[in-house]
mmCIF file of C-alpha atoms in Angstrom:
data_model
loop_
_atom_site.group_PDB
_atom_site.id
_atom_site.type_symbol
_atom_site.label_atom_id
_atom_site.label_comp_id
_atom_site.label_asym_id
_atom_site.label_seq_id
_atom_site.Cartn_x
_atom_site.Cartn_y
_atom_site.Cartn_z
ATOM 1 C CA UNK M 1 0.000 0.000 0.000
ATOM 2 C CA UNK M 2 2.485 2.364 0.593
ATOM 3 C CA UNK M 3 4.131 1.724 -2.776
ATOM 4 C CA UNK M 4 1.111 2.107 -4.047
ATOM 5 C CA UNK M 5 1.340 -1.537 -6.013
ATOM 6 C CA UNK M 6 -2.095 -2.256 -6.608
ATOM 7 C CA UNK M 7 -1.468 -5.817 -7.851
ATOM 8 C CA UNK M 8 0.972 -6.415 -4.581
ATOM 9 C CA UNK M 9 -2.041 -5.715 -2.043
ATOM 10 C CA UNK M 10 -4.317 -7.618 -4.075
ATOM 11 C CA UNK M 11 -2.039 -10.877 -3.936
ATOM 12 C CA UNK M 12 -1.613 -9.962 -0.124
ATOM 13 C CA UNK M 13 -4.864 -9.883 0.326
ATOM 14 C CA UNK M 14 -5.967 -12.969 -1.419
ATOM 15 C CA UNK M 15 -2.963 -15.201 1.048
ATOM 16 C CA UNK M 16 -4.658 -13.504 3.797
ATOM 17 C CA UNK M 17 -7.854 -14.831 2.959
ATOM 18 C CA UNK M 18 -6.683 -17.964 2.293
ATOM 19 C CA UNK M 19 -4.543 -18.363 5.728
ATOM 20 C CA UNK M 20 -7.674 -17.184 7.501
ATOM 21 C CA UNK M 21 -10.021 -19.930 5.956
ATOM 22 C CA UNK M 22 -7.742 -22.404 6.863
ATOM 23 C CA UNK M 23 -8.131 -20.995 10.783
ATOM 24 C CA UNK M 24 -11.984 -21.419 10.486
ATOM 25 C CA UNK M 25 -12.102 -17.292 10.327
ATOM 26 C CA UNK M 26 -14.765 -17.545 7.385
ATOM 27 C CA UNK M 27 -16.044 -14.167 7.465
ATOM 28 C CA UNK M 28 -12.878 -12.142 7.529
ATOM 29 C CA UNK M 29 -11.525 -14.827 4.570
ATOM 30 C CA UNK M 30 -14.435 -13.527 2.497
ATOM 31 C CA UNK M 31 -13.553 -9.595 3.011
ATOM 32 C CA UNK M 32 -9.716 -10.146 2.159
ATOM 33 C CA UNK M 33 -10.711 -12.306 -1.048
ATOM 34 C CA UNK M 34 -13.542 -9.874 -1.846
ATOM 35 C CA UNK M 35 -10.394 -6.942 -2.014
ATOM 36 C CA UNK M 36 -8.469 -9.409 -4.006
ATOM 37 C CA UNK M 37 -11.366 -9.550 -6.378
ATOM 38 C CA UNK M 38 -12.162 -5.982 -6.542
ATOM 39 C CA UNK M 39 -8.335 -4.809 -7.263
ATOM 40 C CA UNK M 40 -7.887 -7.093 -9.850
ATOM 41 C CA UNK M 41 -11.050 -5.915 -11.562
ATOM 42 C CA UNK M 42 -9.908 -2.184 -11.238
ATOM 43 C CA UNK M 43 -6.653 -3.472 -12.538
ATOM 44 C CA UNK M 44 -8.152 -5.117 -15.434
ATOM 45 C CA UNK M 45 -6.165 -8.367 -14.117
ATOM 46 C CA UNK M 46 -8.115 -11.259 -15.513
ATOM 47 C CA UNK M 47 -5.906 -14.155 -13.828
ATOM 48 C CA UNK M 48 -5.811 -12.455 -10.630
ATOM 49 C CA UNK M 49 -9.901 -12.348 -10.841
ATOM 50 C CA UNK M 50 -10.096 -15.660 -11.440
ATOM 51 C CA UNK M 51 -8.169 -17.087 -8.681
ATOM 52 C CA UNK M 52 -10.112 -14.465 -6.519
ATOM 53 C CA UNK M 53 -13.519 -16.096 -7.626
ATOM 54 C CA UNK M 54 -12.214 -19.275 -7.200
ATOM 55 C CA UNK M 55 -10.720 -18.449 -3.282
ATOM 56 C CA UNK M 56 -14.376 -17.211 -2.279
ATOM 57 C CA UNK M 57 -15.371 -20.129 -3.461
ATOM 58 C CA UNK M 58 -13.416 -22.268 -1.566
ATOM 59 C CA UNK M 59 -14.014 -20.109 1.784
ATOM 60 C CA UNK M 60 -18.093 -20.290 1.044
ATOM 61 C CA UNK M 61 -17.404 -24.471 0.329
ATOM 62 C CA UNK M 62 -15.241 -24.860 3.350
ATOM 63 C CA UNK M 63 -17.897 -22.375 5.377
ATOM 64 C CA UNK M 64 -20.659 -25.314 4.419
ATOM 65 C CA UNK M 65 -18.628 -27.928 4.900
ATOM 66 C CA UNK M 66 -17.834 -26.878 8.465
ATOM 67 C CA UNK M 67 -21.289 -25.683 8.837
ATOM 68 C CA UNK M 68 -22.820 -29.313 7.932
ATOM 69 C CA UNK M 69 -20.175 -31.370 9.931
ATOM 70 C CA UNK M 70 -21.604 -29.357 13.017
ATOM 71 C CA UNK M 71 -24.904 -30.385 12.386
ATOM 72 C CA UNK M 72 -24.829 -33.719 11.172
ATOM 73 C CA UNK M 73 -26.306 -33.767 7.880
ATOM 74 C CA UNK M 74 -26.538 -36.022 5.249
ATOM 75 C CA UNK M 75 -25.746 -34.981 1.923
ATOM 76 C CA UNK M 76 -29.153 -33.820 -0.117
ATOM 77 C CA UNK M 77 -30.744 -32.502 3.001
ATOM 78 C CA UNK M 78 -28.595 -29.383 4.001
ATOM 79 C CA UNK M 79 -30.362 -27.247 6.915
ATOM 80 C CA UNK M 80 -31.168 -23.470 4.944
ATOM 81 C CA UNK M 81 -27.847 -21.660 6.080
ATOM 82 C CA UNK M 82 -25.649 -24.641 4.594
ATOM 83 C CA UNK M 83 -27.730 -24.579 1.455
ATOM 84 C CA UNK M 84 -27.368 -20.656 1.185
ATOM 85 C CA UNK M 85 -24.136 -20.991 1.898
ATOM 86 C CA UNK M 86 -22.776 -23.880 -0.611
ATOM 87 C CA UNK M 87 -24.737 -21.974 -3.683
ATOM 88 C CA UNK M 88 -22.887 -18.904 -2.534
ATOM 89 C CA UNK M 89 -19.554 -21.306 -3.639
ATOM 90 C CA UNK M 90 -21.128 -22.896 -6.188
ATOM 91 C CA UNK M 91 -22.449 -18.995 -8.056
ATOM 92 C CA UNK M 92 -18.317 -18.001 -7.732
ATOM 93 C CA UNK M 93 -17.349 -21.422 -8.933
ATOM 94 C CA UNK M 94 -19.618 -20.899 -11.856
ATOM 95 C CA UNK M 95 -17.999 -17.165 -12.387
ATOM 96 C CA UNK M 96 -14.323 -18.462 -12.228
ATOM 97 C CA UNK M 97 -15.202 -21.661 -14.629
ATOM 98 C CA UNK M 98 -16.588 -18.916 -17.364
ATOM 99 C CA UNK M 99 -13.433 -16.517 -17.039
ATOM 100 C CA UNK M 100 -10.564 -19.359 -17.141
ATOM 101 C CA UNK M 101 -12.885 -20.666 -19.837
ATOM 102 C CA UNK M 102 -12.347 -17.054 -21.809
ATOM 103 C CA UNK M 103 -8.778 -16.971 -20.485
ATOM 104 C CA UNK M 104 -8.577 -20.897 -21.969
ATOM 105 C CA UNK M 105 -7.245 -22.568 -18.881
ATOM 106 C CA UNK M 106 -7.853 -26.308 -19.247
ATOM 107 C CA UNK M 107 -6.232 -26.963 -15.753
ATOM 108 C CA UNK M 108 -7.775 -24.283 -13.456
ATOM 109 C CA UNK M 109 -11.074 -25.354 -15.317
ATOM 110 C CA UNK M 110 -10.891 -29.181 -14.208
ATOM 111 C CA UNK M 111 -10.271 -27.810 -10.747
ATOM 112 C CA UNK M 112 -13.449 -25.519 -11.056
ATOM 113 C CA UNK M 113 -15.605 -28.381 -12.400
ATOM 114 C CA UNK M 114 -14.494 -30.940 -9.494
ATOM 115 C CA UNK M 115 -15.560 -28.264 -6.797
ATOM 116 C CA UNK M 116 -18.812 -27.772 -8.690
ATOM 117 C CA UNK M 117 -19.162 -31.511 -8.291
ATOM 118 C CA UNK M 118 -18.902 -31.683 -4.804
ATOM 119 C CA UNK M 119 -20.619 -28.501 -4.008
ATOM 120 C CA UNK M 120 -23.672 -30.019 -6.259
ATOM 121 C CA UNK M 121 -23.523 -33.418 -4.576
ATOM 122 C CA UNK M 122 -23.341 -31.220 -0.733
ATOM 123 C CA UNK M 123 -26.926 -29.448 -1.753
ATOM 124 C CA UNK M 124 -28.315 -33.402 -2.691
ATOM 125 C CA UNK M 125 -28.158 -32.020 -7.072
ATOM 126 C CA UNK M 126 -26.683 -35.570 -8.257
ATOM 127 C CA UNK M 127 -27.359 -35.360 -11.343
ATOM 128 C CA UNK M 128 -25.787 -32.129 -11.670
ATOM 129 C CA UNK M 129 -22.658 -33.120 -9.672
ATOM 130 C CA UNK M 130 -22.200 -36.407 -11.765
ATOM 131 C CA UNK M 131 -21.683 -34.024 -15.091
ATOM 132 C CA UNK M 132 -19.360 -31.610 -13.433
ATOM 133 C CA UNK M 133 -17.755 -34.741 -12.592
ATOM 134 C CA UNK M 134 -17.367 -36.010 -16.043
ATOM 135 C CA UNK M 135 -16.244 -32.879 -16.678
ATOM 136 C CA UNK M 136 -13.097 -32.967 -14.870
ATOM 137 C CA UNK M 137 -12.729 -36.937 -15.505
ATOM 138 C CA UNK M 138 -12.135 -35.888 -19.122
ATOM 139 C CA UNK M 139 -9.541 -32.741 -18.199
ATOM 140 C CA UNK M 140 -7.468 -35.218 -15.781
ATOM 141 C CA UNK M 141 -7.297 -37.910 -18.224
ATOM 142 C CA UNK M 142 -6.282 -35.192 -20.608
ATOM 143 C CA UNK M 143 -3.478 -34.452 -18.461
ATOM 144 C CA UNK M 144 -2.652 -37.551 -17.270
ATOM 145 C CA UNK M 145 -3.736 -36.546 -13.778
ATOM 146 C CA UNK M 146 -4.145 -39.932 -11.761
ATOM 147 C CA UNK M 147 -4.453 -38.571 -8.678
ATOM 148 C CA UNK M 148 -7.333 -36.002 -9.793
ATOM 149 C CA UNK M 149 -8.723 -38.843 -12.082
ATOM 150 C CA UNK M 150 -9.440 -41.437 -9.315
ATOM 151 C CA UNK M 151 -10.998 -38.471 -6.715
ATOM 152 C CA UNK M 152 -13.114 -37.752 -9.943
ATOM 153 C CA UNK M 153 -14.523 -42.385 -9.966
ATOM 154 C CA UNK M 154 -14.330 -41.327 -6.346
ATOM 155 C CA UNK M 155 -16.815 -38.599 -7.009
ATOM 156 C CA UNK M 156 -18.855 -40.392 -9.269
ATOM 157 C CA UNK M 157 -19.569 -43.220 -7.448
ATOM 158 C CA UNK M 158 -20.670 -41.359 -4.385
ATOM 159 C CA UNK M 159 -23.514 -39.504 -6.893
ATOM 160 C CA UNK M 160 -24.943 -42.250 -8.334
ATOM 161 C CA UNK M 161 -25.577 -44.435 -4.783
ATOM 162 C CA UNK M 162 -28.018 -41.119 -4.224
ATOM 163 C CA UNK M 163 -29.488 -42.033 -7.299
ATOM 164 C CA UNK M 164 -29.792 -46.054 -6.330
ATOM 165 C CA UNK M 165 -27.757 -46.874 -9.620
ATOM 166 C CA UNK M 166 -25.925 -49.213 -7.510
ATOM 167 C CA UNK M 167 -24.151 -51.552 -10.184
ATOM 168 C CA UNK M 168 -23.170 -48.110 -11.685
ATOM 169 C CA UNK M 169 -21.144 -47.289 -8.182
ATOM 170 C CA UNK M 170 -19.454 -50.296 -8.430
ATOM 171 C CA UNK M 171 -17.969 -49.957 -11.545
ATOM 172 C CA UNK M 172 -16.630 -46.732 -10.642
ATOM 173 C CA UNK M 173 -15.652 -47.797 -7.022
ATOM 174 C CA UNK M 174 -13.736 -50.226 -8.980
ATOM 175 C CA UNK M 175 -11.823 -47.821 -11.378
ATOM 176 C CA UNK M 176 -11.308 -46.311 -7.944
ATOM 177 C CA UNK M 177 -9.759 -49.186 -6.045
ATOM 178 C CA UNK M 178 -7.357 -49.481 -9.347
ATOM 179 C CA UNK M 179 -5.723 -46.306 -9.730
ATOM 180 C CA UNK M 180 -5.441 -46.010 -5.830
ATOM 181 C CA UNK M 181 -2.965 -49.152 -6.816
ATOM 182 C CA UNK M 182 -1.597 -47.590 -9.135
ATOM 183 C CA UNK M 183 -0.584 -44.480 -6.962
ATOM 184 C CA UNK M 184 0.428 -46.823 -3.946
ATOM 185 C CA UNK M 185 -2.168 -45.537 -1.706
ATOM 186 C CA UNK M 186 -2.830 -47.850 0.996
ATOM 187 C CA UNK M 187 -5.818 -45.457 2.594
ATOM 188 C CA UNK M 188 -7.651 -44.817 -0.125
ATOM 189 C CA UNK M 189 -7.193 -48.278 -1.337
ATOM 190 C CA UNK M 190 -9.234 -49.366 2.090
ATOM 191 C CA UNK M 191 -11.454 -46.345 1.239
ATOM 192 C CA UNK M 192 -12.713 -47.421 -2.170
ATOM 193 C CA UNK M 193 -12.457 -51.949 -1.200
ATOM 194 C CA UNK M 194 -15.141 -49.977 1.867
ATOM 195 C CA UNK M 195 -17.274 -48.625 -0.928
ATOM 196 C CA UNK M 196 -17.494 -51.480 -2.721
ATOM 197 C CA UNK M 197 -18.395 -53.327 0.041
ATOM 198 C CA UNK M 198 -21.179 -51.190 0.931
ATOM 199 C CA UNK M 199 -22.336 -51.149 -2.365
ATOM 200 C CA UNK M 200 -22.886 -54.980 -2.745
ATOM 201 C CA UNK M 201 -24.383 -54.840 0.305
ATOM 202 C CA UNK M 202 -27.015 -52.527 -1.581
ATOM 203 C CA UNK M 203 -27.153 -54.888 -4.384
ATOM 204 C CA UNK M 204 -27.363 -58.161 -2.361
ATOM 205 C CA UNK M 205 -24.215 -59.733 -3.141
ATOM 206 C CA UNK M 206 -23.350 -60.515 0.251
ATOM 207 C CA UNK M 207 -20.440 -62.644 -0.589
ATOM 208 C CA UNK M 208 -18.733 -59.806 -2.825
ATOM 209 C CA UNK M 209 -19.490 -57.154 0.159
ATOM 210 C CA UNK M 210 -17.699 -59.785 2.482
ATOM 211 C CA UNK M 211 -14.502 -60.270 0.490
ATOM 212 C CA UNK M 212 -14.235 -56.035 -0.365
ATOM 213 C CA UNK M 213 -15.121 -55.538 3.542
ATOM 214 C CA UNK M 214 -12.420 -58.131 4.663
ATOM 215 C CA UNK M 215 -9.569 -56.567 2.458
ATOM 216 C CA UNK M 216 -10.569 -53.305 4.237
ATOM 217 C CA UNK M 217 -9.869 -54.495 7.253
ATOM 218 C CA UNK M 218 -6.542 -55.719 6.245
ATOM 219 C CA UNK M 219 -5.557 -52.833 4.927
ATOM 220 C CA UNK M 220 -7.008 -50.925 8.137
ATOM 221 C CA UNK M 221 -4.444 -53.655 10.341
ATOM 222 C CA UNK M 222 -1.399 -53.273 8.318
ATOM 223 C CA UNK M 223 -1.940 -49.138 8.579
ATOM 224 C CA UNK M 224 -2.268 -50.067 12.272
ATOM 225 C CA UNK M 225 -5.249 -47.286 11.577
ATOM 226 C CA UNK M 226 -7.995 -47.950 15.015
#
């Protein structure tokens, strides 16, 4: 500020924001990211606008998420200040997907689409969350993303149980269970064989839910994980 570098205080502000969602301080997060917004509209900075739409976003999906773990919810029935809240992130989701679509930003757009997805899935819209998911299936694979690919069957999966396409779940659980393999990752390994489990329990193939449930556990031992 006293340099008068516009673009400096607007970058300041936006880390502030983001430090103080991370300490739970949702409120103040919102007014430092707001600032970041509004100087990098006055400064006619397009990339610093988008990654200011995209921080509020993430302090109004963190805000609901906090909000619902405090009450308990289930996903599809938020109470009305988690709803209000989640299609706050969800309308500056939507904003930052259209400018790093105009800006052509295939990475920063699979990011907005997979928040999209879960802040669609959070306010009980499956259907909607399960084609922002496909959405940013297609831009990891495009990249090669693994990691981003398998939260995206992840994703998927979750959507359609809400939907009772069960043998749909599965087959995504599966692709699931395969990259976590392929990125070594014991946890979510166990997470997705625990899916799968409870999703031939849904489909009445007890004897497939026992042997997915049973390498859970394993897993769970050898990760020495209570």
């Amino acid at each position: 500020r006293t340099i008068g570098d516009r673009i400096g205080e607007a970058k300041a502000s936006g880390n502030l924001g983001n430090t103080l969602k991370i300490l739970g301080q949702f409120d103040e997060a919102v007014v430092c990211c707001q600032r970041h917004l509004d100087i990098s509209q006055e400064q006619g900075d397009k990339v610093g606008e988008a990654r200011a739409l995209y921080n509020i976003g993430n302090v109004y999906h963190a805000k609901g998420k906090h909000l619902s773990w405090n009450m308990a919810q289930d996903p599809g029935y938020p109470p009305q200040e988690v709803k209000e809240t989640l299609q706050k992130a969800s309308e500056y989701y939507e904003r930052n997907l259209s400018l790093v679509k105009e800006l052509g930003d295939r990475a920063a757009q699979g990011r907005a689409y997979g928040n999209l997805g879960n802040t669609q899935y959070l306010l009980g819209n499956f259907s909607e969350a399960i084609a922002f998911h496909k959405e940013r299936l297609a831009i990891a694979k495009e990249f090669g993303d693994k990691a981003a690919e398998r939260r995206a069957y992840s994703n998927l999966g979750n959507a359609h149980i809400f939907l009772g396409r069960f043998d749909v779940s599965a087959e995504y659980y599966k692709k699931t269970l395969q990259l976590s393999r392929q990125l070594k990752d014991q946890a979510v390994e166990a997470q997705a064989c625990y899916s799968l489990g409870n999703t031939y329990t849904l489909l009445q193939d007890y004897e497939r839910a026992i042997e997915y449930h049973l390498k859970h556990l394993v897993i769970a031992q050898e990760l020495g994980d209570r």
